[in-house]
Amino acid sequence: PVSIRERRTGADSQAAHYMKINVIRGTHQFGGNAVKVTSDSGSAIVLDFGAEFAVNGGRAIAADGITRGKPGVLGVLISHSHKDHAGLIHTILPGVPVYMDRIAGNIYRTYSEVTGRPEAVAAGKMKALPPLGAKIAFGDITVTPFLSDHGTYRSEMFLVEADGKRLLYTGDFRLHGLLRSELLSGLEPLRGGVDLLITEATCAGRAEEYSTYVPSERTLEKSVLEFLGKSPVILFCSIINIDRIAGLSGLVRDRGGRVFVSWAEKRVIDEAAADDAPPAAFYSNLSIPETYDSSLFSDVRAGDLIFTSSFEDFRILSGMIPSAELVFTEWPGNLAHMNSAFREDPRFHVMHVSGHAHPAELREFAEFLLPRAVLPVHTSSPEKCAELLEGFRVLPLQDGEDFTL
């Protein structure tokens, strides 16, 4: 088994080369991820640098060499365009470069601009990671990006190698999305060859919730198409849930319907549509959506699909198109932003499909990859992850602890 131990002084420290892992934040909470990896020679990188959710306090990260003092890491690598993984990049020292997939970075910059986020300027200065499967060096650390599936465009996992050790950082992922086969086939060469899997475990404590029914992007598409057969549909989803928009847009067009989005969503979609080498064929559907205006409300008909990521637009559109079914696909906790009368409308349907691996998928992924040890992050239930992954070595880390591989 992989040797994970605290760094010690004396003879032990001279025994072998090591890779040091420090979860700055994320061992016992959702969001706000930041993981530091340091090689034996002292080369260091950080994986993700996310904003903390308000429910956890919305705290910034104060870290020597990253946000204060002199630059002490060679780069910060962002796995995907969600603020809980990228939302603190504007607090990073000017001398520390930030990296992200080129198209995903353009999407995050545009998303930050249209939503007024403070990291918009910093997002525009990010450096581009190499293509999938190509290595980038940070001192004696090499990083290789692999395609993930989280709903956001070009979400990535990172293979980190140094001193003969290999770790895979998943960022956020799932196996019930539209890119399942692409994700698993891309990682096939790594099976049995990863020393440490640093995996998100958001849903580790929800085994009972998912014991009888596991919604997927395909089941959502089926339900939406059933509604569209009788009426127009107004669908609420994140402005950067590009996979959902692309997948449904193609299905609606094939049935003679039209797809509409707001001007803000159109700006974000156009960034993804500009990719000259999309990772899957269905992304060609991103050219389908049109920007809606007031003329839509007198012309909308059964079979038309209207996307919105604005609670206010969702409410206004529902009143102006009384024939429309209303489908809310985001995390149900966000329903607190809507008044109870709206939620009790008989046209209103909650059809949440998670961007995170379900409990059974966490087990499936570990059995697929066969890592020598597992470190759960992005979770409030690391102990539940250990139960799910019985038979695997699951590490009980705390935020800020140094462990060596």
Short mmCIF file of C-alpha atoms in Angstrom, two decimals:
data_model
loop_
_atom_site.label_atom_id
_atom_site.label_comp_id
_atom_site.label_asym_id
_atom_site.label_seq_id
_atom_site.Cartn_x
_atom_site.Cartn_y
_atom_site.Cartn_z
CA PRO A 1 0.00 0.00 0.00
CA VAL A 2 0.99 3.62 -0.48
CA SER A 3 2.91 5.12 2.42
CA ILE A 4 1.20 8.19 3.83
CA ARG A 5 2.82 9.64 6.92
CA GLU A 6 3.54 12.93 8.60
CA ARG A 7 6.81 14.54 7.55
CA ARG A 8 9.40 13.84 10.22
CA THR A 9 12.93 15.00 10.98
CA GLY A 10 16.10 12.94 11.33
CA ALA A 11 16.65 9.60 9.64
CA ASP A 12 13.05 9.22 8.51
CA SER A 13 13.23 12.42 6.45
CA GLN A 14 16.25 11.09 4.57
CA ALA A 15 14.63 7.76 3.65
CA ALA A 16 13.10 8.55 0.28
CA HIS A 17 11.79 11.22 -2.02
CA TYR A 18 8.28 12.37 -1.18
CA MET A 19 5.35 14.40 -2.39
CA LYS A 20 3.70 16.51 0.30
CA ILE A 21 -0.05 17.16 0.22
CA ASN A 22 -1.75 19.90 2.22
CA VAL A 23 -5.50 20.43 1.88
CA ILE A 24 -5.65 24.14 2.65
CA ARG A 25 -9.44 23.90 2.75
CA GLY A 26 -12.01 21.27 1.83
CA THR A 27 -11.64 18.17 4.02
CA HIS A 28 -14.84 18.85 5.97
CA GLN A 29 -16.94 21.21 3.87
CA PHE A 30 -18.46 21.72 0.45
CA GLY A 31 -16.80 24.29 -1.78
CA GLY A 32 -13.89 26.60 -1.25
CA ASN A 33 -11.44 23.92 -2.37
CA ALA A 34 -7.69 24.50 -2.30
CA VAL A 35 -5.04 21.75 -2.24
CA LYS A 36 -1.29 22.39 -2.16
CA VAL A 37 1.16 19.83 -3.57
CA THR A 38 4.90 20.14 -2.93
CA SER A 39 7.70 18.00 -4.37
CA ASP A 40 10.75 16.81 -2.46
CA SER A 41 12.83 19.62 -3.97
CA GLY A 42 10.32 22.28 -2.93
CA SER A 43 8.45 22.90 -6.18
CA ALA A 44 4.83 23.67 -5.26
CA ILE A 45 1.48 24.10 -6.99
CA VAL A 46 -2.08 24.62 -5.81
CA LEU A 47 -5.11 22.79 -7.19
CA ASP A 48 -8.19 25.05 -7.24
CA PHE A 49 -8.70 28.19 -5.18
CA GLY A 50 -12.40 28.52 -4.56
CA ALA A 51 -14.69 30.94 -2.79
CA GLU A 52 -16.40 29.55 0.27
CA PHE A 53 -20.19 29.31 0.31
CA ALA A 54 -21.93 31.89 2.51
CA VAL A 55 -23.34 29.14 4.73
CA ASN A 56 -19.75 28.33 5.75
CA GLY A 57 -18.90 31.97 6.39
CA GLY A 58 -17.64 33.12 3.00
CA ARG A 59 -14.11 33.38 4.33
CA ALA A 60 -11.09 34.25 2.21
CA ILE A 61 -7.91 32.14 2.30
CA ALA A 62 -4.86 33.62 3.97
CA ALA A 63 -1.89 31.54 2.84
CA ASP A 64 1.79 32.42 2.82
CA GLY A 65 3.26 32.32 -0.66
CA ILE A 66 -0.19 32.32 -2.28
CA THR A 67 -2.14 35.33 -1.03
CA ARG A 68 0.43 37.04 1.20
CA GLY A 69 4.19 37.51 1.44
CA LYS A 70 6.42 36.55 -1.46
CA PRO A 71 5.21 34.15 -4.16
CA GLY A 72 5.90 30.61 -2.98
CA VAL A 73 4.13 28.42 -5.51
CA LEU A 74 4.76 28.00 -9.23
CA GLY A 75 1.13 28.06 -10.25
CA VAL A 76 -2.51 27.66 -9.26
CA LEU A 77 -4.45 25.26 -11.50
CA ILE A 78 -8.25 25.61 -11.74
CA SER A 79 -10.26 22.48 -12.56
CA HIS A 80 -13.49 24.12 -13.76
CA SER A 81 -15.50 27.31 -14.02
CA HIS A 82 -17.45 27.26 -10.74
CA LYS A 83 -16.86 29.95 -8.16
CA ASP A 84 -16.36 27.46 -5.31
CA HIS A 85 -13.26 26.28 -7.18
CA ALA A 86 -12.14 29.50 -8.90
CA GLY A 87 -13.80 32.32 -6.98
CA LEU A 88 -10.74 33.54 -5.05
CA ILE A 89 -8.29 33.84 -7.93
CA HIS A 90 -8.38 37.63 -7.59
CA THR A 91 -6.80 37.30 -4.12
CA ILE A 92 -3.74 35.42 -5.38
CA LEU A 93 -0.42 37.27 -5.39
CA PRO A 94 0.40 38.96 -8.73
CA GLY A 95 3.57 36.90 -9.06
CA VAL A 96 1.71 33.57 -8.93
CA PRO A 97 0.30 32.53 -12.32
CA VAL A 98 -3.18 30.99 -12.52
CA TYR A 99 -3.93 28.32 -15.11
CA MET A 100 -7.14 26.92 -16.58
CA ASP A 101 -8.27 25.33 -19.82
CA ARG A 102 -8.36 28.12 -22.43
CA ILE A 103 -12.05 27.86 -23.35
CA ALA A 104 -13.14 27.21 -19.77
CA GLY A 105 -11.18 30.28 -18.74
CA ASN A 106 -12.92 32.40 -21.37
CA ILE A 107 -16.27 31.13 -20.11
CA TYR A 108 -15.39 31.96 -16.51
CA ARG A 109 -14.23 35.45 -17.47
CA THR A 110 -17.46 36.14 -19.34
CA TYR A 111 -19.60 34.60 -16.59
CA SER A 112 -17.82 36.77 -14.01
CA GLU A 113 -18.37 39.87 -16.13
CA VAL A 114 -22.11 39.36 -16.71
CA THR A 115 -22.75 38.42 -13.07
CA GLY A 116 -20.54 41.16 -11.62
CA ARG A 117 -18.14 38.88 -9.75
CA PRO A 118 -14.94 40.40 -8.29
CA GLU A 119 -12.63 37.93 -10.02
CA ALA A 120 -13.59 39.02 -13.56
CA VAL A 121 -10.34 40.90 -14.21
CA ALA A 122 -8.20 38.11 -12.77
CA ALA A 123 -10.08 35.56 -14.88
CA GLY A 124 -9.08 37.47 -17.99
CA LYS A 125 -5.41 37.15 -17.07
CA MET A 126 -5.30 33.37 -16.56
CA LYS A 127 -2.82 31.31 -18.54
CA ALA A 128 -3.99 28.41 -20.69
CA LEU A 129 -3.35 24.81 -19.69
CA PRO A 130 -2.16 22.45 -22.43
CA PRO A 131 -4.60 20.22 -24.36
CA LEU A 132 -6.04 17.11 -22.74
CA GLY A 133 -3.35 14.48 -22.23
CA ALA A 134 -0.42 16.89 -22.68
CA LYS A 135 1.96 17.61 -19.80
CA ILE A 136 2.93 20.94 -18.29
CA ALA A 137 5.92 21.28 -15.94
CA PHE A 138 6.17 23.30 -12.71
CA GLY A 139 9.73 22.74 -11.58
CA ASP A 140 9.99 18.98 -11.10
CA ILE A 141 6.20 18.56 -10.89
CA THR A 142 4.33 17.66 -14.06
CA VAL A 143 0.57 18.00 -14.50
CA THR A 144 -1.58 16.36 -17.17
CA PRO A 145 -5.22 17.46 -17.64
CA PHE A 146 -7.91 14.83 -18.31
CA LEU A 147 -11.51 15.43 -19.35
CA SER A 148 -14.08 15.33 -16.56
CA ASP A 149 -17.89 15.59 -16.46
CA HIS A 150 -19.44 18.19 -14.18
CA GLY A 151 -21.87 19.94 -16.53
CA THR A 152 -19.56 22.91 -17.01
CA TYR A 153 -17.63 23.10 -20.26
CA ARG A 154 -14.20 21.43 -20.27
CA SER A 155 -14.11 20.53 -16.59
CA GLU A 156 -10.84 18.74 -15.93
CA MET A 157 -9.11 16.30 -13.61
CA PHE A 158 -5.38 16.68 -12.99
CA LEU A 159 -2.76 13.95 -12.87
CA VAL A 160 0.12 15.29 -10.76
CA GLU A 161 3.49 13.52 -10.90
CA ALA A 162 6.71 14.12 -8.98
CA ASP A 163 9.45 12.04 -7.37
CA GLY A 164 8.04 8.83 -8.81
CA LYS A 165 4.63 9.45 -7.21
CA ARG A 166 1.29 10.00 -8.97
CA LEU A 167 -1.88 11.56 -7.64
CA LEU A 168 -5.14 12.23 -9.46
CA TYR A 169 -7.20 15.22 -8.40
CA THR A 170 -10.80 14.94 -9.60
CA GLY A 171 -12.11 18.45 -9.01
CA ASP A 172 -15.89 17.93 -9.19
CA PHE A 173 -17.20 15.06 -11.31
CA ARG A 174 -20.06 12.64 -11.90
CA LEU A 175 -20.73 9.47 -13.88
CA HIS A 176 -24.38 10.17 -14.74
CA GLY A 177 -23.78 13.04 -17.16
CA LEU A 178 -23.36 13.20 -20.92
CA LEU A 179 -19.58 12.63 -20.88
CA ARG A 180 -19.38 9.42 -18.84
CA SER A 181 -17.78 7.32 -21.58
CA GLU A 182 -15.32 10.06 -22.57
CA LEU A 183 -14.28 10.52 -18.93
CA LEU A 184 -13.67 6.83 -18.25
CA SER A 185 -11.98 6.06 -21.57
CA GLY A 186 -9.61 8.99 -21.09
CA LEU A 187 -8.54 7.69 -17.67
CA GLU A 188 -8.17 4.07 -18.76
CA PRO A 189 -4.34 4.31 -19.02
CA LEU A 190 -4.17 5.35 -15.34
CA ARG A 191 -5.98 2.30 -13.93
CA GLY A 192 -3.95 0.69 -11.16
CA GLY A 193 -1.19 3.28 -11.50
CA VAL A 194 -2.34 6.07 -9.17
CA ASP A 195 -0.82 6.31 -5.70
CA LEU A 196 -3.37 8.77 -4.31
CA LEU A 197 -6.84 9.71 -5.51
CA ILE A 198 -7.95 13.10 -4.19
CA THR A 199 -11.66 12.93 -4.92
CA GLU A 200 -14.66 15.10 -4.35
CA ALA A 201 -17.16 13.33 -2.09
CA THR A 202 -20.03 15.81 -2.01
CA CYS A 203 -22.74 13.14 -1.94
CA ALA A 204 -20.96 10.64 0.32
CA GLY A 205 -23.51 11.16 3.10
CA ARG A 206 -26.55 10.83 0.83
CA ALA A 207 -26.67 7.07 0.22
CA GLU A 208 -30.25 6.81 1.49
CA GLU A 209 -31.40 9.71 -0.68
CA TYR A 210 -30.10 7.97 -3.81
CA SER A 211 -31.03 4.41 -2.81
CA THR A 212 -34.16 4.13 -4.97
CA TYR A 213 -33.79 6.66 -7.79
CA VAL A 214 -30.73 8.21 -9.39
CA PRO A 215 -31.64 11.06 -11.77
CA SER A 216 -29.32 11.63 -14.70
CA GLU A 217 -29.03 14.05 -17.61
CA ARG A 218 -30.78 11.46 -19.79
CA THR A 219 -33.76 11.09 -17.43
CA LEU A 220 -34.04 14.89 -17.26
CA GLU A 221 -34.03 15.14 -21.05
CA LYS A 222 -36.78 12.52 -21.28
CA SER A 223 -39.00 14.40 -18.81
CA VAL A 224 -38.47 17.77 -20.50
CA LEU A 225 -39.30 16.30 -23.92
CA GLU A 226 -42.55 14.90 -22.53
CA PHE A 227 -43.55 18.39 -21.38
CA LEU A 228 -42.51 19.91 -24.70
CA GLY A 229 -44.87 17.58 -26.52
CA LYS A 230 -47.78 19.52 -25.01
CA SER A 231 -46.46 22.97 -24.08
CA PRO A 232 -43.49 25.32 -24.06
CA VAL A 233 -41.03 24.85 -21.20
CA ILE A 234 -39.13 27.45 -19.18
CA LEU A 235 -36.11 25.70 -17.69
CA PHE A 236 -33.98 27.15 -14.91
CA CYS A 237 -30.34 26.09 -14.90
CA SER A 238 -26.95 27.64 -14.27
CA ILE A 239 -25.62 30.01 -16.90
CA ILE A 240 -22.55 27.78 -17.20
CA ASN A 241 -24.30 24.40 -17.32
CA ILE A 242 -23.22 24.12 -20.93
CA ASP A 243 -23.75 20.36 -21.17
CA ARG A 244 -27.44 20.65 -20.30
CA ILE A 245 -28.00 23.51 -22.72
CA ALA A 246 -26.19 21.74 -25.57
CA GLY A 247 -27.83 18.36 -25.00
CA LEU A 248 -31.39 19.66 -24.81
CA SER A 249 -30.93 22.16 -27.64
CA GLY A 250 -30.18 19.40 -30.12
CA LEU A 251 -33.16 17.30 -29.02
CA VAL A 252 -35.53 20.28 -29.25
CA ARG A 253 -34.30 21.27 -32.71
CA ASP A 254 -34.65 17.69 -33.97
CA ARG A 255 -38.34 17.84 -32.98
CA GLY A 256 -38.98 21.16 -34.71
CA GLY A 257 -38.88 23.33 -31.61
CA ARG A 258 -36.92 26.50 -30.91
CA VAL A 259 -34.46 27.26 -28.13
CA PHE A 260 -34.13 30.66 -26.46
CA VAL A 261 -31.70 32.12 -23.92
CA SER A 262 -31.06 35.55 -22.40
CA TRP A 263 -28.36 37.88 -23.72
CA ALA A 264 -26.12 36.98 -20.75
CA GLU A 265 -26.46 33.25 -21.33
CA LYS A 266 -25.84 33.77 -25.04
CA ARG A 267 -22.52 35.48 -24.29
CA VAL A 268 -21.38 32.51 -22.20
CA ILE A 269 -22.64 29.93 -24.70
CA ASP A 270 -20.82 31.69 -27.53
CA GLU A 271 -17.52 31.29 -25.68
CA ALA A 272 -18.01 27.51 -25.63
CA ALA A 273 -19.28 27.46 -29.21
CA ALA A 274 -16.01 29.10 -30.32
CA ASP A 275 -14.07 25.96 -29.39
CA ASP A 276 -12.62 24.56 -32.63
CA ALA A 277 -12.05 21.12 -31.07
CA PRO A 278 -14.98 20.37 -28.71
CA PRO A 279 -14.56 17.22 -26.60
CA ALA A 280 -17.88 15.69 -27.77
CA ALA A 281 -20.07 15.97 -30.87
CA PHE A 282 -23.20 17.20 -29.08
CA TYR A 283 -21.52 20.53 -28.34
CA SER A 284 -22.20 21.51 -31.97
CA ASN A 285 -25.74 22.19 -30.72
CA LEU A 286 -24.50 25.34 -28.99
CA SER A 287 -25.14 27.23 -32.23
CA ILE A 288 -28.89 26.59 -31.90
CA PRO A 289 -30.07 28.89 -29.06
CA GLU A 290 -31.42 32.33 -30.00
CA THR A 291 -31.58 35.38 -27.76
CA TYR A 292 -35.13 36.09 -26.65
CA ASP A 293 -36.81 39.49 -26.52
CA SER A 294 -40.34 40.77 -25.84
CA SER A 295 -41.62 39.48 -29.19
CA LEU A 296 -41.17 35.93 -27.93
CA PHE A 297 -44.10 36.19 -25.55
CA SER A 298 -46.75 36.48 -28.28
CA ASP A 299 -45.22 33.78 -30.46
CA VAL A 300 -44.08 31.03 -28.10
CA ARG A 301 -45.65 27.62 -28.71
CA ALA A 302 -45.55 23.99 -27.64
CA GLY A 303 -42.13 22.49 -28.31
CA ASP A 304 -40.22 25.71 -27.56
CA LEU A 305 -37.64 25.66 -24.77
CA ILE A 306 -36.56 28.78 -22.90
CA PHE A 307 -33.48 28.64 -20.65
CA THR A 308 -32.94 31.10 -17.83
CA SER A 309 -30.46 31.35 -14.98
CA SER A 310 -32.14 34.37 -13.37
CA PHE A 311 -34.69 33.94 -10.58
CA GLU A 312 -36.30 37.23 -11.58
CA ASP A 313 -36.53 36.24 -15.25
CA PHE A 314 -37.91 32.85 -14.26
CA ARG A 315 -40.71 34.56 -12.33
CA ILE A 316 -41.44 37.14 -15.06
CA LEU A 317 -41.40 34.61 -17.90
CA SER A 318 -43.72 32.29 -16.01
CA GLY A 319 -46.29 35.09 -15.76
CA MET A 320 -45.97 36.17 -19.38
CA ILE A 321 -46.21 32.64 -20.78
CA PRO A 322 -49.06 31.04 -18.79
CA SER A 323 -49.05 27.94 -21.00
CA ALA A 324 -45.45 27.04 -20.10
CA GLU A 325 -44.34 24.27 -17.78
CA LEU A 326 -41.72 25.48 -15.29
CA VAL A 327 -38.75 23.17 -14.69
CA PHE A 328 -36.19 23.95 -11.98
CA THR A 329 -33.04 21.85 -12.40
CA GLU A 330 -30.63 23.36 -9.87
CA TRP A 331 -29.91 22.35 -6.27
CA PRO A 332 -33.26 22.44 -4.38
CA GLY A 333 -31.68 24.50 -1.60
CA ASN A 334 -31.71 27.46 -4.00
CA LEU A 335 -35.51 27.43 -3.97
CA ALA A 336 -35.29 29.66 -0.90
CA HIS A 337 -34.83 32.52 -3.37
CA MET A 338 -38.42 32.01 -4.60
CA ASN A 339 -41.62 32.81 -2.73
CA SER A 340 -43.84 29.94 -1.66
CA ALA A 341 -46.71 30.95 -3.98
CA PHE A 342 -44.44 30.51 -6.99
CA ARG A 343 -43.19 27.14 -5.78
CA GLU A 344 -46.79 25.97 -5.30
CA ASP A 345 -47.75 26.76 -8.91
CA PRO A 346 -49.05 23.45 -10.41
CA ARG A 347 -46.83 24.08 -13.45
CA PHE A 348 -43.70 24.10 -11.26
CA HIS A 349 -41.48 20.99 -11.24
CA VAL A 350 -38.19 20.36 -9.46
CA MET A 351 -35.94 18.05 -11.49
CA HIS A 352 -32.50 18.38 -9.96
CA VAL A 353 -29.65 16.47 -11.59
CA SER A 354 -26.49 16.74 -9.55
CA GLY A 355 -23.12 17.69 -10.95
CA HIS A 356 -21.53 15.46 -8.32
CA ALA A 357 -20.88 11.72 -8.14
CA HIS A 358 -23.62 9.82 -6.34
CA PRO A 359 -22.49 7.51 -3.50
CA ALA A 360 -22.52 4.42 -5.70
CA GLU A 361 -20.54 6.31 -8.34
CA LEU A 362 -17.82 7.17 -5.84
CA ARG A 363 -17.41 3.45 -5.24
CA GLU A 364 -17.61 2.66 -8.95
CA PHE A 365 -14.94 5.24 -9.75
CA ALA A 366 -12.57 3.95 -7.07
CA GLU A 367 -13.02 0.38 -8.33
CA PHE A 368 -12.34 1.60 -11.86
CA LEU A 369 -9.19 3.55 -11.00
CA LEU A 370 -7.85 1.21 -8.25
CA PRO A 371 -5.78 3.85 -6.39
CA ARG A 372 -3.53 2.82 -3.53
CA ALA A 373 -5.13 5.40 -1.24
CA VAL A 374 -8.03 7.87 -1.33
CA LEU A 375 -8.31 11.36 0.14
CA PRO A 376 -11.89 12.75 0.13
CA VAL A 377 -12.40 16.52 -0.17
CA HIS A 378 -15.37 18.79 -0.94
CA THR A 379 -17.42 16.89 1.63
CA SER A 380 -18.97 17.31 5.05
CA SER A 381 -18.95 13.52 5.52
CA PRO A 382 -15.42 12.12 5.04
CA GLU A 383 -16.28 9.30 7.44
CA LYS A 384 -19.18 8.29 5.17
CA CYS A 385 -16.77 8.20 2.25
CA ALA A 386 -14.60 5.77 4.22
CA GLU A 387 -17.66 3.54 4.70
CA LEU A 388 -18.55 3.72 1.01
CA LEU A 389 -15.00 2.81 0.04
CA GLU A 390 -14.55 -0.11 2.40
CA GLY A 391 -11.53 -2.09 1.26
CA PHE A 392 -9.70 1.04 0.10
CA ARG A 393 -7.32 3.03 2.25
CA VAL A 394 -9.16 6.30 2.97
CA LEU A 395 -7.10 9.00 4.64
CA PRO A 396 -8.47 11.00 7.60
CA LEU A 397 -6.99 14.40 6.84
CA GLN A 398 -7.81 17.75 8.44
CA ASP A 399 -7.49 21.14 6.76
CA GLY A 400 -3.95 22.44 6.99
CA GLU A 401 -2.28 19.11 7.83
CA ASP A 402 0.85 18.06 5.95
CA PHE A 403 1.00 14.48 4.79
CA THR A 404 3.60 12.85 2.61
CA LEU A 405 3.25 10.37 -0.18
#
